[in-house]
Tab-separated table of C-alpha atoms in Angstrom:
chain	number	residue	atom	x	y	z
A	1132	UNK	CA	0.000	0.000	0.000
A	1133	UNK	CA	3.214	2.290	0.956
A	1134	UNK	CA	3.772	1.902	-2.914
A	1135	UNK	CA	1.123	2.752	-4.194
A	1136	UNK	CA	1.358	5.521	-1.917
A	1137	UNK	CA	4.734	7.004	-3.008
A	1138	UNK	CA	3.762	5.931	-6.559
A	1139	UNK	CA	0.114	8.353	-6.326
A	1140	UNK	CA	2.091	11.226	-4.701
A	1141	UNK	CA	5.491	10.907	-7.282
A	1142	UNK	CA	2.940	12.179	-10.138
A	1143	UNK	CA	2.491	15.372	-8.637
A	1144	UNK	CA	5.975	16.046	-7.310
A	1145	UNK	CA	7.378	19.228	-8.544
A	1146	UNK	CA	11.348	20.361	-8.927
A	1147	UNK	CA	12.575	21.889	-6.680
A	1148	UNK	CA	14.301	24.679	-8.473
A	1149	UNK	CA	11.873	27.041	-8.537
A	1150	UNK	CA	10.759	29.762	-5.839
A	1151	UNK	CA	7.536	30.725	-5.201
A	1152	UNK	CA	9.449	34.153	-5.244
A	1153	UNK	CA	11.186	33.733	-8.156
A	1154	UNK	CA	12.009	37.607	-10.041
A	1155	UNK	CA	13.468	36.915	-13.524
A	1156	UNK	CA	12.985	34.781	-16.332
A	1157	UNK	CA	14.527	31.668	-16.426
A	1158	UNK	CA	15.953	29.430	-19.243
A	1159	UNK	CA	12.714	28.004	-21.166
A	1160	UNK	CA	10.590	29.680	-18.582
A	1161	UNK	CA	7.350	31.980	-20.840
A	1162	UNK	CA	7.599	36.011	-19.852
A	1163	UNK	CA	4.627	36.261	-17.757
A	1164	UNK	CA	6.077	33.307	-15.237
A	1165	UNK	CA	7.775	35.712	-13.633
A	1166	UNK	CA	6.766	37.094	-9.765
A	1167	UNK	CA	7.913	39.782	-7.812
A	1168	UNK	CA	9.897	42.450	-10.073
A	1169	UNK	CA	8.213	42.232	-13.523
A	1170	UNK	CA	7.985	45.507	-14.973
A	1171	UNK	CA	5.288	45.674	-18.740
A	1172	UNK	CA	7.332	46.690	-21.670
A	1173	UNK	CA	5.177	49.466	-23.234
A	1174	UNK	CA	7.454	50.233	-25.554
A	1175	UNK	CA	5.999	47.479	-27.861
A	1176	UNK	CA	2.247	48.106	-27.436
A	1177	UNK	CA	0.208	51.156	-27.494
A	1178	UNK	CA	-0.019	52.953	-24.007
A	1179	UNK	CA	-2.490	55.431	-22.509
A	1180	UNK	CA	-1.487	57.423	-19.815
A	1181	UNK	CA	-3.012	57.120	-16.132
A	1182	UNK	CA	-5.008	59.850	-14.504
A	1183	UNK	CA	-2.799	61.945	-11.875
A	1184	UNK	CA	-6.069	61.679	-9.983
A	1185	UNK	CA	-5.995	59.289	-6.929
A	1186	UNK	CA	-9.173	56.982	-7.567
A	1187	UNK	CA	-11.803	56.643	-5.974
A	1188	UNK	CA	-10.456	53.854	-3.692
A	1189	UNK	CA	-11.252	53.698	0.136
A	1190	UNK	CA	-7.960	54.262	2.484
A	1191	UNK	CA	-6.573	51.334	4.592
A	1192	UNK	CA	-8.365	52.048	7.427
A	1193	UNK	CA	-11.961	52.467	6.342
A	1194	UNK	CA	-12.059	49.011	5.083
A	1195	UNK	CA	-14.274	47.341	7.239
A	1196	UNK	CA	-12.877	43.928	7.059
A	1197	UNK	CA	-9.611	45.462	7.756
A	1198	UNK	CA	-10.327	47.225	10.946
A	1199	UNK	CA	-10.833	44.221	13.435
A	1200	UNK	CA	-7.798	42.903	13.870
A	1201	UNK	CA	-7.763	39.116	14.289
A	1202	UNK	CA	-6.086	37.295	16.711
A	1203	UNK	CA	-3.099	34.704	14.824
A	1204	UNK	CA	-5.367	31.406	14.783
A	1205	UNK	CA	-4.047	28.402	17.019
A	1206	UNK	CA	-5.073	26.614	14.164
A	1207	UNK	CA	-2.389	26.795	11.235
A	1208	UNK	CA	-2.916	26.233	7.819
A	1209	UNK	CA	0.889	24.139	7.112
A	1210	UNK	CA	2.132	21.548	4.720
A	1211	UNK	CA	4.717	19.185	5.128
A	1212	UNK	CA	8.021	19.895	4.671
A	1213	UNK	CA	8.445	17.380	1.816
A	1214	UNK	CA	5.611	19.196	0.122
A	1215	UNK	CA	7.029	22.554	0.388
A	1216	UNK	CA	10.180	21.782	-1.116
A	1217	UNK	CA	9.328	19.274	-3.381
A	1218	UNK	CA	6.260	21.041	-5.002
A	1219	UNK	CA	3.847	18.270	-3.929
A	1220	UNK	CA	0.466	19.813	-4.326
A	1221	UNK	CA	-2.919	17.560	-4.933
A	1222	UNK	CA	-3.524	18.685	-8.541
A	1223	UNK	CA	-6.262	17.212	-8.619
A	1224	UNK	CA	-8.464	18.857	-6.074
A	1225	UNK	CA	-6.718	22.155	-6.469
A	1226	UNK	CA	-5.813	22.742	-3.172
A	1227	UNK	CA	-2.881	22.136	-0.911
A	1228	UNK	CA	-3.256	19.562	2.199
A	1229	UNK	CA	-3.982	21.325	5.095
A	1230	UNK	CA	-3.618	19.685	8.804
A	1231	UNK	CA	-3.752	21.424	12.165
A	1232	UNK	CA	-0.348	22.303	13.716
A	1233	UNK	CA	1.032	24.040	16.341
A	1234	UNK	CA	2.673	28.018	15.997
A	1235	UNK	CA	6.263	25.842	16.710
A	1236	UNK	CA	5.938	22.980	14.233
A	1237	UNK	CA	4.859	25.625	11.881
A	1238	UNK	CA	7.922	27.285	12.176
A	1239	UNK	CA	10.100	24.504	10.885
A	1240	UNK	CA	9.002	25.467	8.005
A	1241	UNK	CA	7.884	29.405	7.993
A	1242	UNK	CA	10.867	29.903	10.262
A	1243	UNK	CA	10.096	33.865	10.647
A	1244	UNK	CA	5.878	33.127	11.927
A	1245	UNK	CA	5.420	34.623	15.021
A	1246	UNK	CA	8.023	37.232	14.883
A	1247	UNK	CA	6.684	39.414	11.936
A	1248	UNK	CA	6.014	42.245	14.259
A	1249	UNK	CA	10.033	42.042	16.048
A	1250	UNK	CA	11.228	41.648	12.678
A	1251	UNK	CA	9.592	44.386	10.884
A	1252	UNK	CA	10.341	46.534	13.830
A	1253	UNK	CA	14.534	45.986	12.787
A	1254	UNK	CA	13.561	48.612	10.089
A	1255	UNK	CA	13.061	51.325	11.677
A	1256	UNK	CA	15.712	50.432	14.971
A	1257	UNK	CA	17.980	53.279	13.825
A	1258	UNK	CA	15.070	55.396	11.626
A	1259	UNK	CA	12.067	55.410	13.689
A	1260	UNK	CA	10.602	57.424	10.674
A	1261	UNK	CA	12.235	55.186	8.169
A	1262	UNK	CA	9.276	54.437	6.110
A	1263	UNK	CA	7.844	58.055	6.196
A	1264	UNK	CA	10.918	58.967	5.043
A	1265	UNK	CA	11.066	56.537	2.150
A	1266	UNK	CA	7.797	56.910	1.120
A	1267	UNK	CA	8.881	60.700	0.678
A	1268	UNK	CA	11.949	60.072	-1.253
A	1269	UNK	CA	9.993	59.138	-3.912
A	1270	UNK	CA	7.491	62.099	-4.129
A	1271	UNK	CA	5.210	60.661	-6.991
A	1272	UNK	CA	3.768	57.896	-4.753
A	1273	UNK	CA	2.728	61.160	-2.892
A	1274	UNK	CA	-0.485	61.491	-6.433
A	1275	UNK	CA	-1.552	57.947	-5.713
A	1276	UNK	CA	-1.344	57.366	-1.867
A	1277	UNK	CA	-1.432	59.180	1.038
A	1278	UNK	CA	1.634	59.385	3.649
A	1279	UNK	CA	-0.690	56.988	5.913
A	1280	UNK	CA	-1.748	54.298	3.303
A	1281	UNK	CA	1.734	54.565	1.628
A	1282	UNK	CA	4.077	53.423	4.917
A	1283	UNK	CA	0.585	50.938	5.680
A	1284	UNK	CA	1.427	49.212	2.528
A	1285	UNK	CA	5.158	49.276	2.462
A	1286	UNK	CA	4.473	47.301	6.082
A	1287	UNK	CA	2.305	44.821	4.993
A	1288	UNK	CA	4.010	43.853	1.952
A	1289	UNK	CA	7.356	43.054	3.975
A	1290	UNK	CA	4.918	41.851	6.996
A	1291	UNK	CA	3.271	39.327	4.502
A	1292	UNK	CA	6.954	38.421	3.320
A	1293	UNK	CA	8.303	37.675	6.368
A	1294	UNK	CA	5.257	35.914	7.660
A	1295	UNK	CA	5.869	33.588	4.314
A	1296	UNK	CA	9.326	33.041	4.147
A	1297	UNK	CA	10.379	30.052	4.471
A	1298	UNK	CA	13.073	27.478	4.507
A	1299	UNK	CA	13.876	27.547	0.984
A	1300	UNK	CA	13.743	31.199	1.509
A	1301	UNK	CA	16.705	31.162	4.708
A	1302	UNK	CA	18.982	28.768	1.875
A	1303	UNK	CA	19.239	31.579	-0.488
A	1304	UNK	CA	20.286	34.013	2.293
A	1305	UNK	CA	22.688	31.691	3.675
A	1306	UNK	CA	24.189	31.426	0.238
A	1307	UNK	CA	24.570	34.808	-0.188
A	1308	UNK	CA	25.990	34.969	2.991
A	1309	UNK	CA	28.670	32.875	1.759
A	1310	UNK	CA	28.939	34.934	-0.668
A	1311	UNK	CA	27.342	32.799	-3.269
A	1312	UNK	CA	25.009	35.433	-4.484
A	1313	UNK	CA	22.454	34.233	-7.332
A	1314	UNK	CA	21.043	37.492	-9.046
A	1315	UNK	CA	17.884	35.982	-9.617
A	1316	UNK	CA	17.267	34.804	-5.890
A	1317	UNK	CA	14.953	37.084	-3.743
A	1318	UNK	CA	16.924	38.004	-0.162
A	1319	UNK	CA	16.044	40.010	3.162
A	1320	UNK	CA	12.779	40.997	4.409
A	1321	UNK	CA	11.559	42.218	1.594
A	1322	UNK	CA	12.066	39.247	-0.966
A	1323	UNK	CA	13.616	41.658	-3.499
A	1324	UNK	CA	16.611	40.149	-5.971
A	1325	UNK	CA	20.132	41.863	-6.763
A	1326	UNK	CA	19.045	42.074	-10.267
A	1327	UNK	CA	15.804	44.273	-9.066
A	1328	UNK	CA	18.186	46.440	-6.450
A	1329	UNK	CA	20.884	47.162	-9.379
A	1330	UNK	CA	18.351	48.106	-11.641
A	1331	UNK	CA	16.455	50.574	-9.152
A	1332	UNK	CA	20.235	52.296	-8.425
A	1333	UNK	CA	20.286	52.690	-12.041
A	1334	UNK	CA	16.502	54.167	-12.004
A	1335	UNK	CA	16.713	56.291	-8.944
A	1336	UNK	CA	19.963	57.649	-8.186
A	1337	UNK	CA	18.631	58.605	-4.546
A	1338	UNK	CA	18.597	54.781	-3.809
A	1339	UNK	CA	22.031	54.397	-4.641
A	1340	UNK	CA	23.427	56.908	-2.372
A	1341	UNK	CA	21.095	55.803	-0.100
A	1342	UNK	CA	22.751	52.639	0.170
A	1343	UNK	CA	26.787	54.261	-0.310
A	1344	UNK	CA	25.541	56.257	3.204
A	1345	UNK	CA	24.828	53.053	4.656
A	1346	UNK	CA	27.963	51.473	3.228
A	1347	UNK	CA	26.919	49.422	0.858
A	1348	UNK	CA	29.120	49.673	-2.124
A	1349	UNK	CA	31.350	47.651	-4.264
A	1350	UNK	CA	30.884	44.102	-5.220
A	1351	UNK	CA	27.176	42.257	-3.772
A	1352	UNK	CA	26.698	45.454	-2.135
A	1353	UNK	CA	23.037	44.881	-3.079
A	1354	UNK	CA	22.912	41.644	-1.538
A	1355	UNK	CA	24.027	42.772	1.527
A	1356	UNK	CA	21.700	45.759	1.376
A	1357	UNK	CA	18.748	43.344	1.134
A	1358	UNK	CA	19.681	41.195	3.835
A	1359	UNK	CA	19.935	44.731	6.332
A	1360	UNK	CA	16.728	45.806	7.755
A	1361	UNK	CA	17.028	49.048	7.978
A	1362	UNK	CA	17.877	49.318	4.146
A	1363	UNK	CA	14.254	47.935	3.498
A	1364	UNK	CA	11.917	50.504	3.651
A	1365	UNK	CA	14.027	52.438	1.068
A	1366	UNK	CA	14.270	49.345	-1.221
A	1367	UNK	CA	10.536	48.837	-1.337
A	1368	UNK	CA	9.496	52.640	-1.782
A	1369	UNK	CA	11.880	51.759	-4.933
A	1370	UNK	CA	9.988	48.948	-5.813
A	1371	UNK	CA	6.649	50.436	-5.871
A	1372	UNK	CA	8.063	53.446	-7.378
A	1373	UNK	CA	8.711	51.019	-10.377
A	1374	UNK	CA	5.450	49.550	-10.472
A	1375	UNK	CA	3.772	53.352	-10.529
A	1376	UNK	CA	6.432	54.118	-13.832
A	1377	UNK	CA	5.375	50.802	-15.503
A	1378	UNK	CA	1.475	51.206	-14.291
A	1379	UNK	CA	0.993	55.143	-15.670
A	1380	UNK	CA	2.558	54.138	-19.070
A	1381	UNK	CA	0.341	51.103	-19.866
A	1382	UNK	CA	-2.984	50.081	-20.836
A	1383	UNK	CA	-4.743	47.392	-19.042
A	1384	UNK	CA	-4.315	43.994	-19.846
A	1385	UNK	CA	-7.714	42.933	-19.664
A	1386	UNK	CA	-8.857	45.921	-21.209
A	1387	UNK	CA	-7.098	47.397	-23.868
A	1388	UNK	CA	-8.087	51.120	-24.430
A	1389	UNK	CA	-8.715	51.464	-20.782
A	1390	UNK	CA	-5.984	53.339	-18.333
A	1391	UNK	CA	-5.001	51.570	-15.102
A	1392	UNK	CA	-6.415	52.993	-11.827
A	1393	UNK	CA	-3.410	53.121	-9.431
A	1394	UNK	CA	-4.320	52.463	-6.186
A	1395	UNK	CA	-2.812	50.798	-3.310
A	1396	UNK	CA	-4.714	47.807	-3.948
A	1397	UNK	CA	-3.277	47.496	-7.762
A	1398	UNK	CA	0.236	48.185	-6.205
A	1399	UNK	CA	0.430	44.980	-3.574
A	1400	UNK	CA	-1.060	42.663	-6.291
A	1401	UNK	CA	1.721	44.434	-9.211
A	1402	UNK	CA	4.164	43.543	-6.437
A	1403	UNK	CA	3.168	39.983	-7.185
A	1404	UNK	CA	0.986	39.559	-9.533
A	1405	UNK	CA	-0.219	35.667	-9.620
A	1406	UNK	CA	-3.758	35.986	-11.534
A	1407	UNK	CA	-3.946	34.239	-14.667
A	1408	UNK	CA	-7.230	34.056	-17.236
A	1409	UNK	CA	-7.858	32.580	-21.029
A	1410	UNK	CA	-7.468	35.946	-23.263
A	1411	UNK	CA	-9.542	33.674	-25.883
A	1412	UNK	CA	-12.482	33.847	-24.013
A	1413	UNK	CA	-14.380	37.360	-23.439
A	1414	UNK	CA	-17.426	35.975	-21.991
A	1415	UNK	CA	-15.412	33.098	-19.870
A	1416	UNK	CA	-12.142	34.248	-19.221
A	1417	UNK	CA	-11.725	31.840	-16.110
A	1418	UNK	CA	-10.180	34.054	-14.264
A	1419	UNK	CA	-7.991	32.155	-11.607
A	1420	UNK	CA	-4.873	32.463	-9.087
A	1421	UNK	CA	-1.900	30.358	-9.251
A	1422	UNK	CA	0.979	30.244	-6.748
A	1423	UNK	CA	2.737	27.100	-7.596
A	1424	UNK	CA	5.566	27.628	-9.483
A	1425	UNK	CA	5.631	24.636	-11.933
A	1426	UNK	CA	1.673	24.989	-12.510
A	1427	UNK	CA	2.619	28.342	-14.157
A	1428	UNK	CA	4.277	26.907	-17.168
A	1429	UNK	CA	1.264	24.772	-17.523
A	1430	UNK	CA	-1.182	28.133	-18.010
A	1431	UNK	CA	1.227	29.154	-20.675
A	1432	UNK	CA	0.828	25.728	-22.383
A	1433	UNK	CA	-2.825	25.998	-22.511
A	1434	UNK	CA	-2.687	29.250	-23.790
A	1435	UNK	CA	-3.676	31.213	-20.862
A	1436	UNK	CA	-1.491	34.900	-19.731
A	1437	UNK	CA	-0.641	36.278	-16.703
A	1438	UNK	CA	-3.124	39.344	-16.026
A	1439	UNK	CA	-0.714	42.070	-15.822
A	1440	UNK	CA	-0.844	44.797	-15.766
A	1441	UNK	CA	-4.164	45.385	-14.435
A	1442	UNK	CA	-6.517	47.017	-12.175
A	1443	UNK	CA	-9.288	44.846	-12.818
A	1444	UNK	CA	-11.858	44.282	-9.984
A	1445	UNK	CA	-12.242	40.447	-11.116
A	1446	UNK	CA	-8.561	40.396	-10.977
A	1447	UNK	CA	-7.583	42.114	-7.929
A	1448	UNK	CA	-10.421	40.007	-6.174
A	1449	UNK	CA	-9.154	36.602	-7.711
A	1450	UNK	CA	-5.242	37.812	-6.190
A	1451	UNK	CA	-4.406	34.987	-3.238
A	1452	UNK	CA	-1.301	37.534	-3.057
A	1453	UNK	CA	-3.569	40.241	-2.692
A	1454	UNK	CA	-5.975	38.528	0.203
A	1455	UNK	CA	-2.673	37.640	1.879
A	1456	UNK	CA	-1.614	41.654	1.944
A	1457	UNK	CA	-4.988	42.269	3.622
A	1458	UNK	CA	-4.585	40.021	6.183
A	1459	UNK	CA	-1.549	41.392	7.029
A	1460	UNK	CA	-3.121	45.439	6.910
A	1461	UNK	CA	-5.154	44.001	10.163
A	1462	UNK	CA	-2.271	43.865	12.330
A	1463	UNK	CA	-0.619	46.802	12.018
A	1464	UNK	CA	-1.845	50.148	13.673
């Protein structure tokens, strides 16, 4: 029976060479497979310029499901170690196994749960202002967001990072630590690669002496810059500051003479966008999130694309990434 067992689950086992983080494109890999730092080339495609004019999009803090913050539940959605780093999802019914576990065996493999809040608070040990202060040093977030919901999302994007990094995760820091420093591998709190820090120093000249002040220069200066706390808050006011450039300058994916509404809600699920639909199908565009890395390269197989960029409502609603930045929005004040 132990066979057939191992013989069941070896049909779904995934490699193990891909992150659920992964930045970059990879040998083979189709363009829209890629995660965190994926910026639209508009330069190909005809583009329509955003409205300057925040939309019409409730702040943080008047969401109602937002305001109540929830206690961390005793009981833990997990998986088992072996099916983290193997791939091993249930293909078949879609979903991942889930079993109750404790906040410590849970931690074996999300080695950071439970300490989001001491963790996040590293970034702003020396800089209690630190995210103020980066959300400021890039003054056009200043048309889309407001001081408050711009440091509330800069939070809850590294809080939902942290509270999802895992062990795979901790190997690529401890490589670079070493200094073994794969450009493609997302580091630190914020799960940002060296390829996506070098080309933000080359975009915003202000990060780059940013990081010289803080000593980070020379060779894998950027890998070391991730891996600093108190360098975060900068690197991720970068980041979104590339996802407002690529955002103003496009058209929608999903709708093709429409202009993207940039809100904070488009900017956590541009930070990783994991929506895909069939681009075939107007009336039944099945819609859907995917987060397992493999899976992807099955969408693109079928024929289905990666909905970015966007800020579609069926979208943004579909985003598991997205849902997962909420929950985080409830614990901070």
């Amino acid at each position: 029976m132990q066979a057939n067992w191992r013989e069941t689950q070896a049909q779904h086992m995934l490699g193990q060479d891909e992150s659920a983080t992964d930045l970059f494109y990879k040998p083979g890999a189709a363009k829209e497979a890629t995660e965190k730092f994926e910026l639209f080339d508009s330069s190909k495609e005809d583009t329509l310029l955003a409205s300057n004019i925040v939309p019409n999009v409730a702040p943080v803090e008047q969401i109602p499901h937002l305001q109540a913050v929830a206690p961390e539940a005793d009981a833990i959605i997990a998986r088992d170690l072996k099916q983290d780093y193997h791939g091993l999802r249930n293909i078949g019914l879609g979903a991942d196994v889930v079993r109750m576990t404790s906040p410590g065996s849970d931690r074996l493999v999300f080695p950071y749960r439970g300490t989001e809040d001491a963790r996040l608070a590293e970034c702003t040990k020396t800089n209690p202002q630190a995210w103020n202060d980066a959300f400021h040093a890039f003054p056009e977030l200043g048309k889309y967001l407001s001081e408050q919901d711009g440091s509330k999302l800069m939070r809850a994007l590294v809080r939902n990072e942290l509270h999802n990094y895992d062990v795979k995760d901790r190997m690529g820091g401890n490589k670079s630590n070493h200094g073994q420093v794969p450009f493609d591998e997302t580091l630190g709190y914020s799960q940002i690669s060296v390829d996506g820090v070098k080309m933000f120093e080359l975009q915003y000249p202000k990060l780059k002496e940013f990081l010289e002040c803080k000593g980070y220069t020379g060779k894998n200066h950027e890998a070391q810059a991730l891996q600093d706390p108190t360098c975060t808050p900068m690197i991720v006011a970068a980041k979104l500051q590339t996802e407002v450039d690529a955002l103003k300058n496009s058209h929608d994916k999903l709708h093709s003479v429409k202009p993207i509404s940039i809100t904070w809600r488009t900017l956590a699920y541009t930070y990783n966008s994991d929506v895909y639909y069939n681009p075939k199908s107007s009336t039944n565009p099945d819609i859907h999130a995917n987060v397992i890395p493999k899976a992807k390269e099955l969408e693109h197989l079928r024929g289905y694309e990666k909905a970015y960029p966007t800020s579609d409502e069926r979208v943004l609603n579909k985003s598991e990434h997205l849902k997962n930045v909420e929950q985080q929005l409830a614990f901070l004040r």
